[in-house]
Amino acid sequence: MTDNQKLSEAVEQFAAIMTPTKRRALMRALAKTLRTINTRRMMAETDPDGEAWEARRNPPKRPGSKKMMAGLRRQLKATSGPDFAAVGFTGRTGKIAEIHHKGLMAAVSPEGPRVRYAVRQLIGISDGDLDALEEVVRQFIN
């Protein structure tokens, strides 16, 4: 059984004895924590496993230019309900994020050439993330 499955099972057992209002609050706290963790990871330009992202092919030449995914980071959404917690992108932002996350081919601009983007895993859960989520559940119990 993986750590994700263990955490999921523990949250399900804990949630079964709670009211829907309390479950919703717990799931909201878990989703917010995941959003914060993944946003920080995107700012550091690393995958959930700690590997650095592949550098840009044509980095901006002006000083003080934005880091990769600066616009996407602001669009990362956390949603929750009494039975779920999720972090992700929606709409056009979701399509752009998917291209980068999976390393797909896409046009650089509407009339521009198609290129294969490097795989840059934007969202994921690492062992350290599981520890942080476990701490949120512990705080919620207390």
mmCIF file of C-alpha atoms in Angstrom:
data_model
loop_
_atom_site.group_PDB
_atom_site.id
_atom_site.type_symbol
_atom_site.label_atom_id
_atom_site.label_comp_id
_atom_site.label_asym_id
_atom_site.label_seq_id
_atom_site.Cartn_x
_atom_site.Cartn_y
_atom_site.Cartn_z
ATOM 1 C CA MET A 1 0.000 0.000 0.000
ATOM 2 C CA THR A 2 1.466 3.377 -1.023
ATOM 3 C CA ASP A 3 1.706 6.418 1.231
ATOM 4 C CA ASN A 4 -0.994 8.153 -0.818
ATOM 5 C CA GLN A 5 -3.342 5.218 -0.289
ATOM 6 C CA LYS A 6 -2.552 5.152 3.454
ATOM 7 C CA LEU A 7 -3.244 8.870 3.786
ATOM 8 C CA SER A 8 -6.422 8.572 1.746
ATOM 9 C CA GLU A 9 -7.608 5.646 3.866
ATOM 10 C CA ALA A 10 -6.833 7.460 7.129
ATOM 11 C CA VAL A 11 -8.666 10.592 5.984
ATOM 12 C CA GLU A 12 -11.668 8.485 4.895
ATOM 13 C CA GLN A 13 -11.845 6.715 8.272
ATOM 14 C CA PHE A 14 -11.483 9.996 10.137
ATOM 15 C CA ALA A 15 -14.033 11.705 7.894
ATOM 16 C CA ALA A 16 -16.585 8.925 8.422
ATOM 17 C CA ILE A 17 -17.013 9.884 12.077
ATOM 18 C CA MET A 18 -17.248 13.631 11.403
ATOM 19 C CA THR A 19 -20.186 15.794 10.389
ATOM 20 C CA PRO A 20 -20.283 17.045 6.783
ATOM 21 C CA THR A 21 -19.431 20.561 8.000
ATOM 22 C CA LYS A 22 -16.308 19.358 9.802
ATOM 23 C CA ARG A 23 -15.317 17.185 6.834
ATOM 24 C CA ARG A 24 -15.686 20.159 4.511
ATOM 25 C CA ALA A 25 -13.443 22.257 6.772
ATOM 26 C CA LEU A 26 -10.808 19.490 6.883
ATOM 27 C CA MET A 27 -10.864 19.030 3.114
ATOM 28 C CA ARG A 28 -10.599 22.809 2.612
ATOM 29 C CA ALA A 29 -7.526 22.907 4.869
ATOM 30 C CA LEU A 30 -5.941 19.984 2.984
ATOM 31 C CA ALA A 31 -6.635 21.615 -0.409
ATOM 32 C CA LYS A 32 -5.175 24.956 0.724
ATOM 33 C CA THR A 33 -2.066 23.214 2.021
ATOM 34 C CA LEU A 34 -1.601 21.355 -1.264
ATOM 35 C CA ARG A 35 -2.065 24.561 -3.242
ATOM 36 C CA THR A 36 0.560 26.356 -1.136
ATOM 37 C CA ILE A 37 3.037 23.481 -1.424
ATOM 38 C CA ASN A 38 2.641 23.182 -5.197
ATOM 39 C CA THR A 39 2.844 26.958 -5.719
ATOM 40 C CA ARG A 40 6.109 27.114 -3.777
ATOM 41 C CA ARG A 41 7.455 24.195 -5.783
ATOM 42 C CA MET A 42 6.580 25.957 -9.044
ATOM 43 C CA MET A 43 8.346 29.089 -7.799
ATOM 44 C CA ALA A 44 11.438 26.976 -7.103
ATOM 45 C CA GLU A 45 11.048 25.400 -10.578
ATOM 46 C CA THR A 46 11.290 21.822 -9.313
ATOM 47 C CA ASP A 47 9.301 18.610 -9.752
ATOM 48 C CA PRO A 48 7.598 16.968 -6.764
ATOM 49 C CA ASP A 49 10.535 14.544 -6.572
ATOM 50 C CA GLY A 50 12.949 17.485 -6.149
ATOM 51 C CA GLU A 51 14.508 17.519 -9.637
ATOM 52 C CA ALA A 52 15.023 20.915 -11.263
ATOM 53 C CA TRP A 53 12.997 21.679 -14.376
ATOM 54 C CA GLU A 54 14.725 21.772 -17.730
ATOM 55 C CA ALA A 55 15.847 25.349 -18.458
ATOM 56 C CA ARG A 56 14.088 27.476 -21.049
ATOM 57 C CA ARG A 57 15.411 27.133 -24.578
ATOM 58 C CA ASN A 58 15.425 30.890 -25.174
ATOM 59 C CA PRO A 59 15.589 32.591 -21.777
ATOM 60 C CA PRO A 60 14.583 36.277 -21.617
ATOM 61 C CA LYS A 61 17.567 38.576 -22.033
ATOM 62 C CA ARG A 62 16.331 41.449 -19.881
ATOM 63 C CA PRO A 63 17.262 41.597 -16.198
ATOM 64 C CA GLY A 64 14.528 40.924 -13.666
ATOM 65 C CA SER A 65 12.458 38.849 -16.084
ATOM 66 C CA LYS A 66 9.778 36.592 -14.686
ATOM 67 C CA LYS A 67 10.415 33.028 -13.693
ATOM 68 C CA MET A 68 8.721 30.228 -15.575
ATOM 69 C CA MET A 69 5.063 29.612 -14.854
ATOM 70 C CA ALA A 70 4.570 32.913 -12.983
ATOM 71 C CA GLY A 71 1.150 33.377 -14.579
ATOM 72 C CA LEU A 72 0.129 29.773 -14.055
ATOM 73 C CA ARG A 73 1.059 29.848 -10.361
ATOM 74 C CA ARG A 74 -1.507 32.553 -9.728
ATOM 75 C CA GLN A 75 -4.188 30.470 -11.452
ATOM 76 C CA LEU A 76 -3.713 27.323 -9.343
ATOM 77 C CA LYS A 77 -7.061 26.651 -7.681
ATOM 78 C CA ALA A 78 -7.932 24.644 -4.599
ATOM 79 C CA THR A 79 -11.429 23.176 -4.426
ATOM 80 C CA SER A 80 -13.013 21.013 -1.772
ATOM 81 C CA GLY A 81 -16.237 19.529 -0.535
ATOM 82 C CA PRO A 82 -17.254 17.231 2.287
ATOM 83 C CA ASP A 83 -15.795 14.233 0.446
ATOM 84 C CA PHE A 84 -12.911 15.575 -1.660
ATOM 85 C CA ALA A 85 -10.017 18.002 -1.882
ATOM 86 C CA ALA A 86 -8.471 18.934 -5.237
ATOM 87 C CA VAL A 87 -5.852 21.274 -6.631
ATOM 88 C CA GLY A 88 -5.616 22.119 -10.315
ATOM 89 C CA PHE A 89 -6.114 24.477 -13.212
ATOM 90 C CA THR A 90 -9.271 25.160 -15.210
ATOM 91 C CA GLY A 91 -10.161 26.453 -18.645
ATOM 92 C CA ARG A 92 -7.486 27.801 -20.976
ATOM 93 C CA THR A 93 -4.983 27.862 -18.132
ATOM 94 C CA GLY A 94 -5.620 24.152 -17.610
ATOM 95 C CA LYS A 95 -4.811 23.419 -21.253
ATOM 96 C CA ILE A 96 -1.548 25.381 -21.034
ATOM 97 C CA ALA A 97 -0.644 23.664 -17.758
ATOM 98 C CA GLU A 98 -1.343 20.242 -19.275
ATOM 99 C CA ILE A 99 1.012 20.981 -22.179
ATOM 100 C CA HIS A 100 3.843 21.826 -19.787
ATOM 101 C CA HIS A 101 3.005 19.100 -17.254
ATOM 102 C CA LYS A 102 3.020 16.303 -19.840
ATOM 103 C CA GLY A 103 5.546 17.767 -22.325
ATOM 104 C CA LEU A 104 3.119 17.876 -25.256
ATOM 105 C CA MET A 105 3.439 19.591 -28.636
ATOM 106 C CA ALA A 106 1.709 22.936 -29.108
ATOM 107 C CA ALA A 107 1.940 26.103 -31.145
ATOM 108 C CA VAL A 108 4.049 28.830 -29.551
ATOM 109 C CA SER A 109 1.578 31.443 -30.819
ATOM 110 C CA PRO A 110 -1.645 31.142 -32.848
ATOM 111 C CA GLU A 111 0.200 31.356 -36.180
ATOM 112 C CA GLY A 112 3.573 30.202 -34.839
ATOM 113 C CA PRO A 113 5.467 26.942 -35.164
ATOM 114 C CA ARG A 114 4.591 23.850 -33.134
ATOM 115 C CA VAL A 115 7.207 22.748 -30.633
ATOM 116 C CA ARG A 116 7.490 20.007 -28.051
ATOM 117 C CA TYR A 117 7.614 21.498 -24.583
ATOM 118 C CA ALA A 118 9.838 20.018 -21.882
ATOM 119 C CA VAL A 119 8.108 17.966 -19.183
ATOM 120 C CA ARG A 120 7.722 20.183 -16.139
ATOM 121 C CA GLN A 121 5.571 18.444 -13.570
ATOM 122 C CA LEU A 122 3.496 21.270 -12.089
ATOM 123 C CA ILE A 123 1.359 19.391 -9.587
ATOM 124 C CA GLY A 124 2.122 16.325 -7.512
ATOM 125 C CA ILE A 125 2.533 14.944 -4.016
ATOM 126 C CA SER A 126 5.918 14.049 -2.550
ATOM 127 C CA ASP A 127 6.772 12.300 0.712
ATOM 128 C CA GLY A 128 7.345 15.682 2.367
ATOM 129 C CA ASP A 129 3.913 16.795 1.195
ATOM 130 C CA LEU A 130 2.354 13.763 2.856
ATOM 131 C CA ASP A 131 4.019 14.767 6.120
ATOM 132 C CA ALA A 132 2.597 18.291 5.807
ATOM 133 C CA LEU A 133 -0.887 16.921 5.093
ATOM 134 C CA GLU A 134 -0.586 14.546 8.027
ATOM 135 C CA GLU A 135 0.259 17.540 10.235
ATOM 136 C CA VAL A 136 -2.868 19.381 8.997
ATOM 137 C CA VAL A 137 -5.008 16.386 9.965
ATOM 138 C CA ARG A 138 -3.319 16.191 13.396
ATOM 139 C CA GLN A 139 -3.940 19.885 14.023
ATOM 140 C CA PHE A 140 -7.536 19.430 12.936
ATOM 141 C CA ILE A 141 -8.010 16.589 15.422
ATOM 142 C CA ASN A 142 -6.685 18.736 18.248
#
